[in-house]
Tab-separated table of C-alpha atoms in Angstrom:
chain	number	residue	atom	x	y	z
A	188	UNK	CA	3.405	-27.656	-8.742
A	189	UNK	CA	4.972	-24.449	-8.219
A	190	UNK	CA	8.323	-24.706	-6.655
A	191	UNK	CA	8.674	-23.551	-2.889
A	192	UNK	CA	12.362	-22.882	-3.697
A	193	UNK	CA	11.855	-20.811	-6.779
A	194	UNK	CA	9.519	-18.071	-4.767
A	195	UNK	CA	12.143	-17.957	-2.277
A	196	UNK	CA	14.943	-17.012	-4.804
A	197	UNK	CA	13.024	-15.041	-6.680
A	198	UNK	CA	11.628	-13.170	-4.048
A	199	UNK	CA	14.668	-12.622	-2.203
A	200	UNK	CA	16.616	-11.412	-5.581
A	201	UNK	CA	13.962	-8.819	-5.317
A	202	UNK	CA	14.253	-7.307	-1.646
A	203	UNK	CA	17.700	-7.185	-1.603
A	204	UNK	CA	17.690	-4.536	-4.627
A	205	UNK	CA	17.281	-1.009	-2.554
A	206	UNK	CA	14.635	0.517	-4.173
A	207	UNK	CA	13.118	3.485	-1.364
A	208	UNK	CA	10.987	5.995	-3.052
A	209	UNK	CA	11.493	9.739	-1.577
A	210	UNK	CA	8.944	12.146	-0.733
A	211	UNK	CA	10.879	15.421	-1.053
A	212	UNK	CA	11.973	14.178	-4.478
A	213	UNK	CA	10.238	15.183	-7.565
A	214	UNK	CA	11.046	12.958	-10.639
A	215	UNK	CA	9.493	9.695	-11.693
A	216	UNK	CA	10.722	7.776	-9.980
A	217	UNK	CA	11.513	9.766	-7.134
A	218	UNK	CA	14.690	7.376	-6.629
A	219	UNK	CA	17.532	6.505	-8.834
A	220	UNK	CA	17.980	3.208	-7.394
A	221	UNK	CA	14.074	2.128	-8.698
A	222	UNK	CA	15.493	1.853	-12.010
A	223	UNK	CA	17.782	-1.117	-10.787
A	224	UNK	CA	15.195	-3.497	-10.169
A	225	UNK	CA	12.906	-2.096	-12.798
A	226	UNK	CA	15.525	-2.784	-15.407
A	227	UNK	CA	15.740	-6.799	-13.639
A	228	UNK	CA	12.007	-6.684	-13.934
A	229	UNK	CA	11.791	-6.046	-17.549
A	230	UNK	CA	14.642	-8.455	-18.636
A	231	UNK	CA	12.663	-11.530	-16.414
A	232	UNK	CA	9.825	-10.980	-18.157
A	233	UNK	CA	11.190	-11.291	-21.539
A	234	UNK	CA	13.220	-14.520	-20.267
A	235	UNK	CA	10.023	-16.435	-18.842
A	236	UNK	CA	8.541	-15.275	-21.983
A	237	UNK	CA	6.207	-12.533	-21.819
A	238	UNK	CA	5.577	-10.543	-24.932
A	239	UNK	CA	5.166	-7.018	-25.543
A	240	UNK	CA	7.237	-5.851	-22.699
A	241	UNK	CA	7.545	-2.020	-22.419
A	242	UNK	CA	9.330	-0.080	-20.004
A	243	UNK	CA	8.614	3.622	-20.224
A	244	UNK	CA	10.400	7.291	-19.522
A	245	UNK	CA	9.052	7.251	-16.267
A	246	UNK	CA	10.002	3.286	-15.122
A	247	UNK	CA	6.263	2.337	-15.686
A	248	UNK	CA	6.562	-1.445	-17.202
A	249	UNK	CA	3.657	-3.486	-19.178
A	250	UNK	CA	3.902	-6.816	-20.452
A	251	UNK	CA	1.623	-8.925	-22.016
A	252	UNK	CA	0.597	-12.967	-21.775
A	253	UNK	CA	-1.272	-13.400	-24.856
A	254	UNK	CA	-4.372	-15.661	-24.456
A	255	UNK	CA	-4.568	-19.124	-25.657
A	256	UNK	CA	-8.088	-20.038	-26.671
A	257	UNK	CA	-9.671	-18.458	-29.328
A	258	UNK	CA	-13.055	-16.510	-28.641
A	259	UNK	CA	-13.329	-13.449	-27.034
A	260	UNK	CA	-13.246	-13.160	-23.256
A	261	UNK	CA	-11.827	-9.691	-21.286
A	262	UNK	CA	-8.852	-8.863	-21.060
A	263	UNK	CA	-7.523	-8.970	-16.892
A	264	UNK	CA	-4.470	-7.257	-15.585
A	265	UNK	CA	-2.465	-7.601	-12.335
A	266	UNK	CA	-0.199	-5.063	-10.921
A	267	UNK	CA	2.242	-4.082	-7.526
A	268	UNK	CA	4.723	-1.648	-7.113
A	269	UNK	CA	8.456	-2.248	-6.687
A	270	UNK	CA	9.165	0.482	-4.393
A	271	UNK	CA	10.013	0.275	-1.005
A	272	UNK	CA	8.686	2.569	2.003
A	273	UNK	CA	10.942	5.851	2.896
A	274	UNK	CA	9.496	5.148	6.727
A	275	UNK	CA	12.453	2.580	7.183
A	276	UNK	CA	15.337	1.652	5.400
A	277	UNK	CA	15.841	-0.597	2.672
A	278	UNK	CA	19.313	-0.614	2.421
A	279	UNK	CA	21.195	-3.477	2.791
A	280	UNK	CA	17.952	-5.863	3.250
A	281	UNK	CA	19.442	-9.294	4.207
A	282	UNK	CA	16.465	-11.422	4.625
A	283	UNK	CA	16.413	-14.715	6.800
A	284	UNK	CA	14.624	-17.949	5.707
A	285	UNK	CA	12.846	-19.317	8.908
A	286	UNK	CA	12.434	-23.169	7.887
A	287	UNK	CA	9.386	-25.380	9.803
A	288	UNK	CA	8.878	-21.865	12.077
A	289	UNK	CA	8.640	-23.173	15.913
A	290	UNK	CA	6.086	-21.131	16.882
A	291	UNK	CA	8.315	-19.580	19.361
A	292	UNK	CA	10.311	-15.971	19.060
A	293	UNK	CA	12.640	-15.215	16.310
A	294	UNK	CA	15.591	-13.640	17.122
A	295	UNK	CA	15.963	-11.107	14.321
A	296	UNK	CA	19.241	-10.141	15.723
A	297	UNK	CA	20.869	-11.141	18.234
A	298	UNK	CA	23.464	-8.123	18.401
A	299	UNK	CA	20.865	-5.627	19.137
A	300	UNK	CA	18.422	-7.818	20.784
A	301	UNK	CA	15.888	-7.679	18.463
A	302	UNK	CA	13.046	-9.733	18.308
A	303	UNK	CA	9.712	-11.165	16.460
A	304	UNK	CA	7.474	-12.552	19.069
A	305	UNK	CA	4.244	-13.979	18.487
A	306	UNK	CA	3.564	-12.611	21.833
A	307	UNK	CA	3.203	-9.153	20.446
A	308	UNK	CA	2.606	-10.309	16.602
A	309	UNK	CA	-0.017	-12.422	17.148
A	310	UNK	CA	-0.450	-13.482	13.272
A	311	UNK	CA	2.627	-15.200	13.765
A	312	UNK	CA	1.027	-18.510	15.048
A	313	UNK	CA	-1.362	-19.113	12.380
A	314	UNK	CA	2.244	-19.728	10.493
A	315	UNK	CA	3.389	-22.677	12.698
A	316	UNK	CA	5.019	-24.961	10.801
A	317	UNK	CA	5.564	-22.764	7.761
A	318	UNK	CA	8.884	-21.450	5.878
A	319	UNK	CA	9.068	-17.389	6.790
A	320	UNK	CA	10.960	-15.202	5.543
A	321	UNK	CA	11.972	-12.121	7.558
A	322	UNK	CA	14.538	-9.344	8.100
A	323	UNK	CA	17.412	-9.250	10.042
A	324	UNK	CA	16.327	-6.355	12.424
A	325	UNK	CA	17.699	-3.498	10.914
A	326	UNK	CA	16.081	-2.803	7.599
A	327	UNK	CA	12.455	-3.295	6.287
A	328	UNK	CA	12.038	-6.471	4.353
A	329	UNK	CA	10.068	-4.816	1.320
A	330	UNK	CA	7.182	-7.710	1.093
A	331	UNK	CA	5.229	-4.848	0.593
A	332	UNK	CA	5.295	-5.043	-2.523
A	333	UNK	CA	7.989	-7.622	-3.671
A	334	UNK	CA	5.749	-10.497	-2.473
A	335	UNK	CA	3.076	-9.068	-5.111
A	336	UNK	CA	5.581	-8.764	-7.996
A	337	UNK	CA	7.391	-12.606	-7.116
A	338	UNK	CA	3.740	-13.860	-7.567
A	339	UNK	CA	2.593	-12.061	-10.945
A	340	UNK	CA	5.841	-13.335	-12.417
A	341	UNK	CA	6.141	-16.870	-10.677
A	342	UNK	CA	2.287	-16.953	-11.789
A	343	UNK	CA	2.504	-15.548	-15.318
A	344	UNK	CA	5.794	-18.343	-15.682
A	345	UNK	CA	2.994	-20.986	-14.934
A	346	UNK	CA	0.814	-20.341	-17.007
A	347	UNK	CA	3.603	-20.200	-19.970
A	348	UNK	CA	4.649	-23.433	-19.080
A	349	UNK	CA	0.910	-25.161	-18.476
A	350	UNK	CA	-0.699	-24.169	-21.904
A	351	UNK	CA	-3.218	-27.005	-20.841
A	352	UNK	CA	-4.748	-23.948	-18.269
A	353	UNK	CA	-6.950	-21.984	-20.621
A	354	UNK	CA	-6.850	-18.275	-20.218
A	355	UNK	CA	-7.761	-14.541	-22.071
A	356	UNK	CA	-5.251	-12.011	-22.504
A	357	UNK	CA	-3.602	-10.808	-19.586
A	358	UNK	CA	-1.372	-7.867	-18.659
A	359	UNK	CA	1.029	-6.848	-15.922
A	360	UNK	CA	1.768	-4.104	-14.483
A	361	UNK	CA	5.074	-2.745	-12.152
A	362	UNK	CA	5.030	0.331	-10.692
A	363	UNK	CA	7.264	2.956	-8.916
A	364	UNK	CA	6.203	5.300	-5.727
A	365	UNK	CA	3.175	3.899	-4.761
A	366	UNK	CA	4.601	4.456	-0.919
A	367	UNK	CA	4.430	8.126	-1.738
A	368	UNK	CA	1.234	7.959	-3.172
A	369	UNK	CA	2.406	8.543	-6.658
A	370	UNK	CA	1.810	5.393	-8.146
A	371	UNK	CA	-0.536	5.476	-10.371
A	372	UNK	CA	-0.034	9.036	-11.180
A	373	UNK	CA	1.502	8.128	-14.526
A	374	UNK	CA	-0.313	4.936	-15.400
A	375	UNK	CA	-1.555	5.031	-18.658
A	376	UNK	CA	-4.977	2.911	-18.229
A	377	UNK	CA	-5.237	3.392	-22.423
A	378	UNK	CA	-2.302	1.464	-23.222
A	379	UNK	CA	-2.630	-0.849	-20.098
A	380	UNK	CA	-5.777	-1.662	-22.143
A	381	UNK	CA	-7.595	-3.880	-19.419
A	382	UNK	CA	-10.685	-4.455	-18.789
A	383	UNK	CA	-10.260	-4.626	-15.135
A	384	UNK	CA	-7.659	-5.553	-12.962
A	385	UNK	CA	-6.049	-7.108	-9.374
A	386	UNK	CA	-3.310	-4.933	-7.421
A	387	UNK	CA	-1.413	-7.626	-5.316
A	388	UNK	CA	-0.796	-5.852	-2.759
A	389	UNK	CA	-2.708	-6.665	0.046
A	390	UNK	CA	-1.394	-8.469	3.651
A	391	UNK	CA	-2.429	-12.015	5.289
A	392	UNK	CA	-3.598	-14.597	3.181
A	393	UNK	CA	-7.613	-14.591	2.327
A	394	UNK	CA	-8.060	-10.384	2.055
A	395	UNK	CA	-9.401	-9.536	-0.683
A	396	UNK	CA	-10.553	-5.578	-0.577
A	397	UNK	CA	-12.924	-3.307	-2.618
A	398	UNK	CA	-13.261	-0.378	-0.338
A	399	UNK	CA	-10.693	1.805	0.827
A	400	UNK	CA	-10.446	5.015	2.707
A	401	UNK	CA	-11.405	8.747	1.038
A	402	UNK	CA	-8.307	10.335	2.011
A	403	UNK	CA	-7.091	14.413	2.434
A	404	UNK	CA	-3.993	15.891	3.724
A	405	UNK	CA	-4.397	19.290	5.781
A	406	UNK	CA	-1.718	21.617	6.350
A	407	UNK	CA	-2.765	24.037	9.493
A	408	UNK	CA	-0.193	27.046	9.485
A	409	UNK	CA	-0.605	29.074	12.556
A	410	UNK	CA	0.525	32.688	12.834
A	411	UNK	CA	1.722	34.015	15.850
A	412	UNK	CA	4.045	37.281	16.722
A	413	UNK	CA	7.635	37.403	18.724
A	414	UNK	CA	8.598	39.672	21.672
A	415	UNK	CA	11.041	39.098	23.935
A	416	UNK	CA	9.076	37.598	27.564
A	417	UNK	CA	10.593	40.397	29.569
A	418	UNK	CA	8.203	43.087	27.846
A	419	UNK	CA	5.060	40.562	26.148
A	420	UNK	CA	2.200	41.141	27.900
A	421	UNK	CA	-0.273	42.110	25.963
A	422	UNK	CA	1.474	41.961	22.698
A	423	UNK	CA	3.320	38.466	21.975
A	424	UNK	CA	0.955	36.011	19.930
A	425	UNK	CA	2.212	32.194	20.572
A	426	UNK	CA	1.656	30.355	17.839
A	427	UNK	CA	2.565	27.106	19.360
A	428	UNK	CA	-0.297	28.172	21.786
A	429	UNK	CA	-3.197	28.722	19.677
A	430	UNK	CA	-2.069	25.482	17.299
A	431	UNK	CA	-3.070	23.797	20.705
A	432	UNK	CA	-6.329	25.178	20.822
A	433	UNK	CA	-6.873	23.729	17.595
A	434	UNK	CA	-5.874	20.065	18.180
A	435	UNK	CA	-7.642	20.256	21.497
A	436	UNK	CA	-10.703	20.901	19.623
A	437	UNK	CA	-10.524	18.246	17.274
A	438	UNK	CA	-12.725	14.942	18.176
A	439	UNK	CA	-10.352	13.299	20.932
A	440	UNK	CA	-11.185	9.347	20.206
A	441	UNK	CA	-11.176	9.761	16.242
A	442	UNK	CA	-7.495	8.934	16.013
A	443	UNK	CA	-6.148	6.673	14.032
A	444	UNK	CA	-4.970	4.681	17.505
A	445	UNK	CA	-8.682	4.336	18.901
A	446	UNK	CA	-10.463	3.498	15.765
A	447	UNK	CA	-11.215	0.320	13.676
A	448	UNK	CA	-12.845	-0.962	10.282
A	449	UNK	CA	-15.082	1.845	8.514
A	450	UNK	CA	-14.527	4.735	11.541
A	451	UNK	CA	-12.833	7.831	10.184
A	452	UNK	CA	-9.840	9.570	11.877
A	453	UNK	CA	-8.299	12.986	12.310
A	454	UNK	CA	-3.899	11.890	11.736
A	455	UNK	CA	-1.700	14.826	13.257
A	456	UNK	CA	1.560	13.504	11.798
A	457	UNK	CA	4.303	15.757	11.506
A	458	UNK	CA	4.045	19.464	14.433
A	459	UNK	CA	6.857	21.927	13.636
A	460	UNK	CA	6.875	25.465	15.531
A	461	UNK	CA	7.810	28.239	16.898
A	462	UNK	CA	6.221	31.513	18.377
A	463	UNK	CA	6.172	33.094	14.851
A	464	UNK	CA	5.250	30.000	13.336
A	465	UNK	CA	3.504	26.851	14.172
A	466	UNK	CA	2.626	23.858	11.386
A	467	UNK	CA	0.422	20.741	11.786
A	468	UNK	CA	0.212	18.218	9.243
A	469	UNK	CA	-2.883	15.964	9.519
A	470	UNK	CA	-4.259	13.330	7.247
A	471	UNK	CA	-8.025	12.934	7.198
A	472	UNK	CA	-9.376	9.780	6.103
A	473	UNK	CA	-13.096	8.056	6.043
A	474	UNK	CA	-14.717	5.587	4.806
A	475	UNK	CA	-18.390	7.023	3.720
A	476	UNK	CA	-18.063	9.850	1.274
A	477	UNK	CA	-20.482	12.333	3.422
A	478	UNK	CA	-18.482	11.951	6.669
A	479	UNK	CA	-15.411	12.693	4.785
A	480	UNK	CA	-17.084	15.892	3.261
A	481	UNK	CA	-17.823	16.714	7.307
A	482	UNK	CA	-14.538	16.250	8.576
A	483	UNK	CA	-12.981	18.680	5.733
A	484	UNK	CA	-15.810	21.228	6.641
A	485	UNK	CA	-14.848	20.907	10.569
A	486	UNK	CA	-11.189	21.661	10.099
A	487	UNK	CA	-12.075	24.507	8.234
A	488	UNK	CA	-14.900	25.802	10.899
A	489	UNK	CA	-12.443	25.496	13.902
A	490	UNK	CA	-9.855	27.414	12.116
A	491	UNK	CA	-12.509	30.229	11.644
A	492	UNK	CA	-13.412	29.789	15.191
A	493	UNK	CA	-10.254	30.487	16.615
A	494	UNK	CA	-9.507	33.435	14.187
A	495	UNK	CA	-12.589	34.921	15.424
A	496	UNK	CA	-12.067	34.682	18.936
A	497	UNK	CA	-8.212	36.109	18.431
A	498	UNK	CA	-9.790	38.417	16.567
A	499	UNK	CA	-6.977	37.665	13.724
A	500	UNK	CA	-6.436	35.140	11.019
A	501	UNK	CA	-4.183	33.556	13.068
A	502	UNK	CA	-4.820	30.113	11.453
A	503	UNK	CA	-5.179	29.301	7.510
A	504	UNK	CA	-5.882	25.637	6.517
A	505	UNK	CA	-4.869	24.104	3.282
A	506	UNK	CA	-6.893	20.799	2.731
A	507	UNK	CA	-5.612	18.680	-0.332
A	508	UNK	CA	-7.796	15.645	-1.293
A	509	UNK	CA	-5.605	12.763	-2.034
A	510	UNK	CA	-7.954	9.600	-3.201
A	511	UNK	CA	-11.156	8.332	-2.883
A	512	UNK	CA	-12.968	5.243	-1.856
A	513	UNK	CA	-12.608	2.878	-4.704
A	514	UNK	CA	-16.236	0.847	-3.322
A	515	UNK	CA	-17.732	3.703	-5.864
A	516	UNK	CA	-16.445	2.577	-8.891
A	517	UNK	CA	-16.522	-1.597	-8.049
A	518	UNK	CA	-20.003	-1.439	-7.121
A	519	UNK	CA	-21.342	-1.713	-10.986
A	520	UNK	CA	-18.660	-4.022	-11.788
A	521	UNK	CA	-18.996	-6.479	-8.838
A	522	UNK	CA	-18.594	-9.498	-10.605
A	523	UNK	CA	-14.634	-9.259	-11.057
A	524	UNK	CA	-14.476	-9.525	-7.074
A	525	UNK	CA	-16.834	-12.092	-7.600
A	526	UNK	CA	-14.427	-14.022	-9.223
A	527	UNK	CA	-11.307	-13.186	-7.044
A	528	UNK	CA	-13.454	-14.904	-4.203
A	529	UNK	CA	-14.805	-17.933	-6.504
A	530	UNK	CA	-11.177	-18.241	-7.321
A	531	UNK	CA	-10.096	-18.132	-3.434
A	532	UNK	CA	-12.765	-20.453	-2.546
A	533	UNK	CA	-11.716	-23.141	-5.735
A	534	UNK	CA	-8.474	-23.456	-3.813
A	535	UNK	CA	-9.685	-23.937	-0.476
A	536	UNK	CA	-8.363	-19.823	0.800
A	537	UNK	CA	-11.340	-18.468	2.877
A	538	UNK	CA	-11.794	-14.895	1.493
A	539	UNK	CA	-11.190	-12.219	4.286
A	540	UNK	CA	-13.803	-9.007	2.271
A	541	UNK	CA	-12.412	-5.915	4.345
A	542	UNK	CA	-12.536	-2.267	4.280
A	543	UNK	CA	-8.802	-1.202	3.731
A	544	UNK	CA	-8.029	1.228	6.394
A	545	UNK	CA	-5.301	3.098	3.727
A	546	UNK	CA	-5.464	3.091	0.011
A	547	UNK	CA	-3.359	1.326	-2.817
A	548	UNK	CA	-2.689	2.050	-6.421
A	549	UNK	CA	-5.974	0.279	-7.024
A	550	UNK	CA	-7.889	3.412	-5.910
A	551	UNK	CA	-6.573	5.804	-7.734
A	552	UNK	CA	-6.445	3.332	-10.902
A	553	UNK	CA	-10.054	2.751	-10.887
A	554	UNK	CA	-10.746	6.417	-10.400
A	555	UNK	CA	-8.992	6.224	-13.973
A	556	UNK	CA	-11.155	4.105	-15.668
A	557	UNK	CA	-9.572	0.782	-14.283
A	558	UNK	CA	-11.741	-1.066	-11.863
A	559	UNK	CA	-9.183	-2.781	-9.353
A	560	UNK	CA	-9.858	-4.642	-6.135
A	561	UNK	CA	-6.796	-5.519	-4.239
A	562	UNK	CA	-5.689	-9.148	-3.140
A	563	UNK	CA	-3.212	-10.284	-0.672
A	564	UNK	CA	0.432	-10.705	-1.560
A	565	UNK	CA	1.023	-12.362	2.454
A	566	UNK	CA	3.388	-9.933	3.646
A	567	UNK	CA	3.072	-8.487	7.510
A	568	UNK	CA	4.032	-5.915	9.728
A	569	UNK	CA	4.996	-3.660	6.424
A	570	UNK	CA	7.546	-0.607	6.798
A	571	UNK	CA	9.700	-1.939	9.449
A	572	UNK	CA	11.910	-4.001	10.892
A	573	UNK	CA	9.748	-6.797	11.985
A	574	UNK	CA	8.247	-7.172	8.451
A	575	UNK	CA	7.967	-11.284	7.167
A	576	UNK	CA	6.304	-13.024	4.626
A	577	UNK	CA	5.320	-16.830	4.753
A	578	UNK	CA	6.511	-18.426	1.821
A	579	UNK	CA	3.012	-20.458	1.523
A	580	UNK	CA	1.122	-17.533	1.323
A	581	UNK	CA	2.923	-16.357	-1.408
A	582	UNK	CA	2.424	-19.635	-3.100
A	583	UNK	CA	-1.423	-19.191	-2.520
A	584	UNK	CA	-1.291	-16.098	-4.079
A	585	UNK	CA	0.226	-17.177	-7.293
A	586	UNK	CA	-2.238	-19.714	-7.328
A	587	UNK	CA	-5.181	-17.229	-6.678
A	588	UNK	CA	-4.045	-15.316	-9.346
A	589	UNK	CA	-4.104	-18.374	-11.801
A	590	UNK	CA	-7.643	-19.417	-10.976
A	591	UNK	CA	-8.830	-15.888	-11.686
A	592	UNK	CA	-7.358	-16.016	-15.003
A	593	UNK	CA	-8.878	-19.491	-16.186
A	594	UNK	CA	-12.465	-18.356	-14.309
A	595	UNK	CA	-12.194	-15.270	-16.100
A	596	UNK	CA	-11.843	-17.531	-19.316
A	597	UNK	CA	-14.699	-19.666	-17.814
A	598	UNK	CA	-17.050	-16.697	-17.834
């Protein structure tokens, strides 16, 4: 039986370790303050008694669960990052243990009125009844992805002490800056040395994902020219102006706010300008590889547009692909989500198979040569302050991943 009380410390020891990753930084990790919990990470595992436990130059750590029956059977991995997202702070996370949840709203706090309602979070109420675990209104939580590294380790501890479960070699992985999409960047699949693998990393209990977006980011950098308003006619270019003309060309429902499952979206995220200079930053994302192609070629086709009608090249576009839909490289290999379901289904979980409308670390990993569907870790409302995890999903999960190693051994 795994102990309620032991996910809850262990997760909680976790979160409250500020580890934000940073963008504008670039080192590995892109934060100091990774290397605090990284360094807790690798002592835990030698303590519950993991063997060849490596941490690396760039806070990458391995560790290995040797198998315990003796023919040959693949070797599995699981892996989550233990950064948190720069979008929100995690600073000073002081979670809150909601015991026997009501149903009712949670008053994160009560100082600045802030509160989770199931009237807005609807997921809430499937959780009636259940031990939550949330912020206190003024941080992030960082379930996303402590949740997935309390359950590798609580689950990896279980198997240690239940040598009676039968079970191949296994290895774990802990990464930094997945939030900044640098995860994987320095995984080294070779030593990792698995034959496939799980990122726990997904949300609400049940998902269990093979497909995720093909992603780009787009830089538009308009060009305009400066004259004082008096004396412009005919001679100041607005850049601000024409950087309109652009976004008013682009599809006006394929946003990422009137879209759903599989359908592709245009992102304008970040506008900075003036009439010298205007800048749009956009991520495009789709599904299906050939629409993705298309939505590249458009941005690229409007910018020549415009130049041509300006009769300048007012507009250049720097497109940037990022990572690709993972559904590629799973599709030969379908069996090892065939046994995250079977393992779902043993314990009574009702798999939820969905496109992920983002990526994880799992994408670019099996784009490496490590096939690597991605399973929920039971966290919700990610990168804010309204983030919670149920403590029974988190149980699930360890228990999900525990099946999948004694199917695997099955196989």
């Amino acid at each position: 039986m795994i102990s309620k009380q032991h996910i809850i410390d262990r997760f909680i020891s976790y979160a409250i370790i500020d580890t934000e990753s940073d963008p504008k930084s670039d080192t590995t990790p892109s934060t100091q303050k990774q290397w605090d919990l990284a360094n807790t990470l690798v002592k835990e595992l030698k303590d519950i008694g993991m063997e060849d436990v490596t941490i690396d130059e760039n806070a990458y750590i391995m560790a290995t669960l040797p198998s315990n029956i003796y023919r040959e059977v693949p070797t599995i991995g699981f892996i989550s990052h233990f950064d948190t997202s720069p979008d929100f702070t995690g600073a000073n996370v002081n979670p809150r243990v909601i015991e026997n949840y009501d149903g009712e709203d949670i008053m994160l706090n009560e100082k600045e009125n802030i509160i989770l309602s199931p009237l807005y979070f609807e997921d809430l109420k499937q959780y009636k009844g259940q031990t939550l675990i949330t912020t206190d209104g003024t941080t992030l939580l960082g379930a996303d992805d402590k949740a997935g590294i309390t359950e590798i380790v609580a689950a990896m501890e279980y198997l240690i002490q239940h040598p009676e479960i039968k079970h191949g070699k296994i290895r774990v992985g802990f990464t930094p800056d997945e939030e900044i999409g640098r995860g994987a960047h320095k995984f080294d699949v070779a030593t990792f040395g698995a034959d496939w693998a799980y990122t726990m990393d997904g949300s609400q209990i049940g998902e269990l994902e093979y497909e995720n977006f093909n992603a780009a980011g787009a830089i538009v950098t308009v060009t305009g020219k400066s004259v004082h308003p008096g004396y412009a006619k005919d001679k100041m270019v607005n850049s601000i102006l024409i950087a309109q003309e652009f976004i008013d060309a682009l599809p006006k429902m394929e946003v990422p706010e009137c879209t759903e499952g599989r359908e592709g979206f245009f992102h304008l995220h970040t506008i900075k300008g003036t009439i010298e200079e205007t800048q749009l930053q956009y991520i495009i994302r789709d599904h299906d590889k050939e629409h993705f192609e298309n939505r590249k070629t458009l941005f690229s086709d409007l910018a020549k547009k415009i130049n041509k009608a300006h009769k300048k090249e007012a507009i250049k576009v720097v497109i940037k692909d990022q990572y690709y839909n993972m559904r590629e490289k799973i599709a030969p290999v379908m069996h090892i989500v065939d046994i995250a379901e079977e393992a779902m289904k043993a314990i009574g979980i009702t798999p939820i198979i969905k496109p992920i409308r983002g990526g994880t670390d799992g994408s670019q990993l099996s784009y490496m040569g490590l096939p690597c569907p991605n399973i929920f870790a039971g966290g919700h409302n990610f990168h804010g302050r309204y983030e919670y995890v149920p403590v029974e999903s988190m149980i699930r999960a360890v228990e999900v991943i525990v099946k999948i190693a004694e199917l695997t051994a099955e196989q």
